[in-house]
Coordinates of C-alpha atoms in Angstrom, one line a residue:
M221 CA 12.9 41.2 157.7
V222 CA 13.8 43.8 160.3
M223 CA 11.6 46.8 160.4
P224 CA 13.1 49.2 163.0
G225 CA 11.2 52.3 164.1
L226 CA 7.8 51.2 162.8
S227 CA 4.7 50.8 164.9
T228 CA 3.1 47.4 165.3
A229 CA 0.3 48.4 163.1
H230 CA 2.6 49.6 160.3
K231 CA 4.7 46.4 160.6
K232 CA 1.6 44.3 160.0
L233 CA 0.7 46.4 156.9
V234 CA 4.2 46.1 155.5
A235 CA 4.4 42.4 156.2
A236 CA 1.3 41.8 154.1
L237 CA 3.0 43.1 150.9
G238 CA 4.9 41.1 148.4
P239 CA 8.7 40.9 149.0
S240 CA 9.8 43.5 146.4
L241 CA 7.0 46.0 147.2
R242 CA 7.8 45.5 150.9
G243 CA 11.3 46.6 150.3
L244 CA 10.2 49.6 148.5
A245 CA 7.7 50.6 151.2
L246 CA 10.4 50.4 153.8
R247 CA 12.3 53.2 152.0
G248 CA 9.4 55.6 152.4
T249 CA 7.8 57.8 155.0
F250 CA 4.5 56.5 156.4
R251 CA 1.5 58.8 156.3
T252 CA -2.1 58.4 157.3
Y253 CA -4.9 60.1 155.4
R254 CA -8.6 60.6 156.2
K255 CA -11.4 59.7 153.8
N256 CA -11.8 62.1 150.8
T257 CA -8.4 63.6 151.2
V258 CA -6.8 64.8 148.0
I259 CA -3.3 63.4 148.1
I260 CA -2.1 64.6 144.6
N261 CA -3.3 67.4 142.4
E262 CA -3.3 67.1 138.7
G263 CA -0.7 69.3 137.0
E264 CA 1.6 69.7 140.0
M265 CA 5.2 68.6 139.8
G266 CA 6.2 65.7 142.1
E267 CA 8.9 63.1 142.6
T268 CA 7.3 60.7 145.0
L269 CA 5.7 57.3 144.5
F270 CA 3.0 56.0 146.9
V271 CA 2.7 52.4 148.2
L272 CA -0.8 51.9 149.4
L273 CA -0.7 49.9 152.6
Q274 CA -4.3 50.3 153.7
G275 CA -7.5 51.7 152.1
R276 CA -8.5 52.6 148.6
V277 CA -7.8 55.7 146.4
K278 CA -9.0 56.9 143.0
A279 CA -7.1 58.6 140.2
Y280 CA -9.3 61.2 138.5
S281 CA -9.7 64.5 136.7
S282 CA -12.3 67.2 137.2
N283 CA -13.2 70.6 135.7
A284 CA -14.4 73.9 137.2
Q285 CA -18.0 72.8 136.7
G286 CA -17.5 69.8 139.0
R287 CA -17.6 67.2 136.2
E288 CA -15.3 64.3 137.0
I289 CA -13.9 61.2 135.2
T290 CA -12.3 58.4 137.2
Y291 CA -9.4 56.7 135.6
N292 CA -8.5 54.0 138.1
I293 CA -9.2 52.8 141.6
V294 CA -6.1 51.5 143.5
H295 CA -6.4 49.0 146.4
A296 CA -4.1 48.2 149.3
G297 CA -1.1 46.2 148.2
D298 CA -0.5 48.3 145.0
Y299 CA 1.3 51.6 144.3
F300 CA 0.4 54.7 142.4
A301 CA 1.7 58.1 141.2
E302 CA 4.6 56.7 139.2
M303 CA 3.9 58.8 136.1
W304 CA 6.4 61.5 137.1
L305 CA 9.2 59.3 135.9
D306 CA 9.2 61.0 132.5
G307 CA 9.8 64.4 134.2
G308 CA 6.4 65.8 133.5
P309 CA 3.6 67.0 135.8
R310 CA 1.2 64.7 137.6
S311 CA -1.3 63.4 135.0
A312 CA -4.2 63.0 137.4
S313 CA -5.4 63.9 140.9
V314 CA -5.7 61.2 143.6
M315 CA -8.2 61.2 146.4
T316 CA -8.7 58.6 149.2
L317 CA -12.0 56.7 149.1
E318 CA -11.6 55.6 152.7
P319 CA -9.1 56.1 155.5
S320 CA -5.7 55.1 154.0
V321 CA -2.1 54.6 154.9
C322 CA 0.7 55.1 152.4
S323 CA 4.4 54.8 152.3
V324 CA 5.6 57.9 150.4
V325 CA 8.9 57.0 148.5
S326 CA 11.2 59.7 147.1
R327 CA 13.1 59.6 143.8
N328 CA 16.2 58.7 145.7
G329 CA 14.4 55.9 147.6
L330 CA 13.1 54.5 144.3
K331 CA 16.6 54.7 142.7
E332 CA 18.1 52.8 145.6
H333 CA 15.4 50.2 145.4
L334 CA 16.0 49.7 141.7
A335 CA 19.7 49.4 142.2
E336 CA 19.3 46.7 144.8
E337 CA 16.3 44.9 143.1
P338 CA 16.7 45.6 139.3
E339 CA 13.9 43.2 138.5
F340 CA 11.5 45.7 140.0
A341 CA 12.2 47.9 137.0
L342 CA 10.3 45.4 134.8
Q343 CA 7.4 45.4 137.2
L344 CA 7.3 49.2 137.1
V345 CA 7.3 49.3 133.3
S346 CA 4.6 46.7 133.2
Q347 CA 2.5 48.8 135.7
V348 CA 2.9 51.9 133.5
I349 CA 1.8 49.9 130.4
R350 CA -1.2 48.4 132.1
R351 CA -2.4 51.8 133.2
A352 CA -1.8 53.2 129.7
R353 CA -3.9 50.4 128.3
T354 CA -6.7 51.2 130.8
A355 CA -6.5 54.9 129.9
T356 CA -6.7 54.0 126.2
E357 CA -9.7 51.7 126.8
T358 CA -11.4 54.5 128.8
A359 CA -10.9 57.0 125.9
R360 CA -12.2 54.4 123.4
S361 CA -15.3 53.8 125.4
M362 CA -16.0 57.5 125.8
A363 CA -15.7 58.0 122.1
L364 CA -17.4 55.0 120.7
L365 CA -20.0 53.8 123.2
D366 CA -23.2 55.3 124.6
V367 CA -23.7 55.7 128.3
Y368 CA -25.3 52.3 128.7
G369 CA -22.5 50.6 126.8
R370 CA -19.9 52.3 128.9
M371 CA -21.7 51.3 132.1
I372 CA -21.9 47.6 131.0
A373 CA -18.2 47.6 130.1
T374 CA -17.3 49.1 133.5
L375 CA -19.5 46.6 135.4
E376 CA -18.3 43.5 133.5
R377 CA -14.6 44.6 134.0
H378 CA -15.1 43.2 137.5
G379 CA -14.7 39.6 136.5
G380 CA -17.7 39.4 134.2
P381 CA -19.8 38.6 132.3
A382 CA -21.8 36.8 134.9
G383 CA -23.8 33.6 134.3
A384 CA -26.9 32.1 135.9
D385 CA -24.6 29.7 137.8
K386 CA -21.8 32.2 138.3
P387 CA -23.1 35.5 139.8
I388 CA -20.5 38.2 140.4
T389 CA -20.6 40.5 143.4
I390 CA -19.1 44.0 143.0
S391 CA -18.6 45.5 146.4
Q392 CA -17.6 49.0 147.6
I393 CA -19.1 50.6 144.6
T394 CA -21.7 53.5 144.4
H395 CA -23.8 55.0 141.7
Q396 CA -21.6 58.2 141.8
Q397 CA -18.4 56.1 141.4
I398 CA -19.8 54.4 138.3
A399 CA -21.0 57.8 136.9
S400 CA -17.5 59.3 137.4
Q401 CA -15.9 56.4 135.6
I402 CA -18.2 56.6 132.6
G403 CA -18.7 60.3 132.3
A404 CA -22.4 60.4 133.0
S405 CA -24.7 61.8 135.7
R406 CA -25.5 59.9 138.9
E407 CA -29.2 60.1 138.1
M408 CA -28.8 58.4 134.7
V409 CA -26.7 55.6 136.1
G410 CA -29.4 55.1 138.8
R411 CA -32.2 54.8 136.3
L412 CA -30.2 52.3 134.1
L413 CA -29.4 50.2 137.1
K414 CA -33.0 50.2 138.4
D415 CA -34.1 49.1 134.9
L416 CA -31.6 46.2 134.9
E417 CA -32.7 45.2 138.4
K418 CA -36.4 45.1 137.3
G419 CA -35.3 43.0 134.3
G420 CA -33.6 40.4 136.7
Y421 CA -30.1 41.1 135.4
I422 CA -28.7 42.6 138.6
E423 CA -29.4 42.9 142.3
L424 CA -28.7 46.2 144.0
G425 CA -27.5 46.6 147.6
V426 CA -25.7 49.1 149.8
K427 CA -22.4 49.9 148.0
R428 CA -22.9 46.5 146.2
I429 CA -24.1 45.2 142.9
I430 CA -24.6 41.5 142.1
L431 CA -24.5 40.7 138.4
K432 CA -26.9 37.7 138.1
K433 CA -26.5 37.0 134.4
K434 CA -25.0 38.3 131.2
L435 CA -26.0 41.9 130.7
P436 CA -27.8 42.8 127.4
A437 CA -25.6 44.5 124.9
R438 CA -28.3 47.1 124.3
W439 CA -31.1 48.6 126.4

């Protein structure tokens, strides 16, 4: 595929995408963001979709008191901020978790892509449904589970549950990120994780948690 006008670094990032997403990314404007940059503010109007070429971002909401809930973490090779398709405002804020590169695609760019690759419409609908399911699961957990139950559900969502012969490593994760995902304090998450480590269920590292065996349903 010809990629005129792109730097060598951008060409490599685009080449790593799947064919359909690659075509979408080439219709956008490439932008680089520093770590902890707020790309999107909840409630604002917008008509752009972001293809994440490098880095990680989180979709979240926060209040005036600084409490925060994380809905989703998006990794390179995926896209986000598609919820404006219904004409409403942005449903969440988005912040980079590390230096990131995005292709920012306008409404016209997306329409042109859908006209040339109509099968992408089904992928887009599937993406919206998956994220709606995730939001529903988050709401259910917040309403029906205690803090420990929400934390276990969050950890085991990363390929769990683990077994003695099948440990699971969760990388690039912090106590604060877990706390934001489950609506708890960092201190409470830290205490629960330390207790699980003492019990031999997990091993804690720097931005890393190893699940060593199935976590107990109650603590």
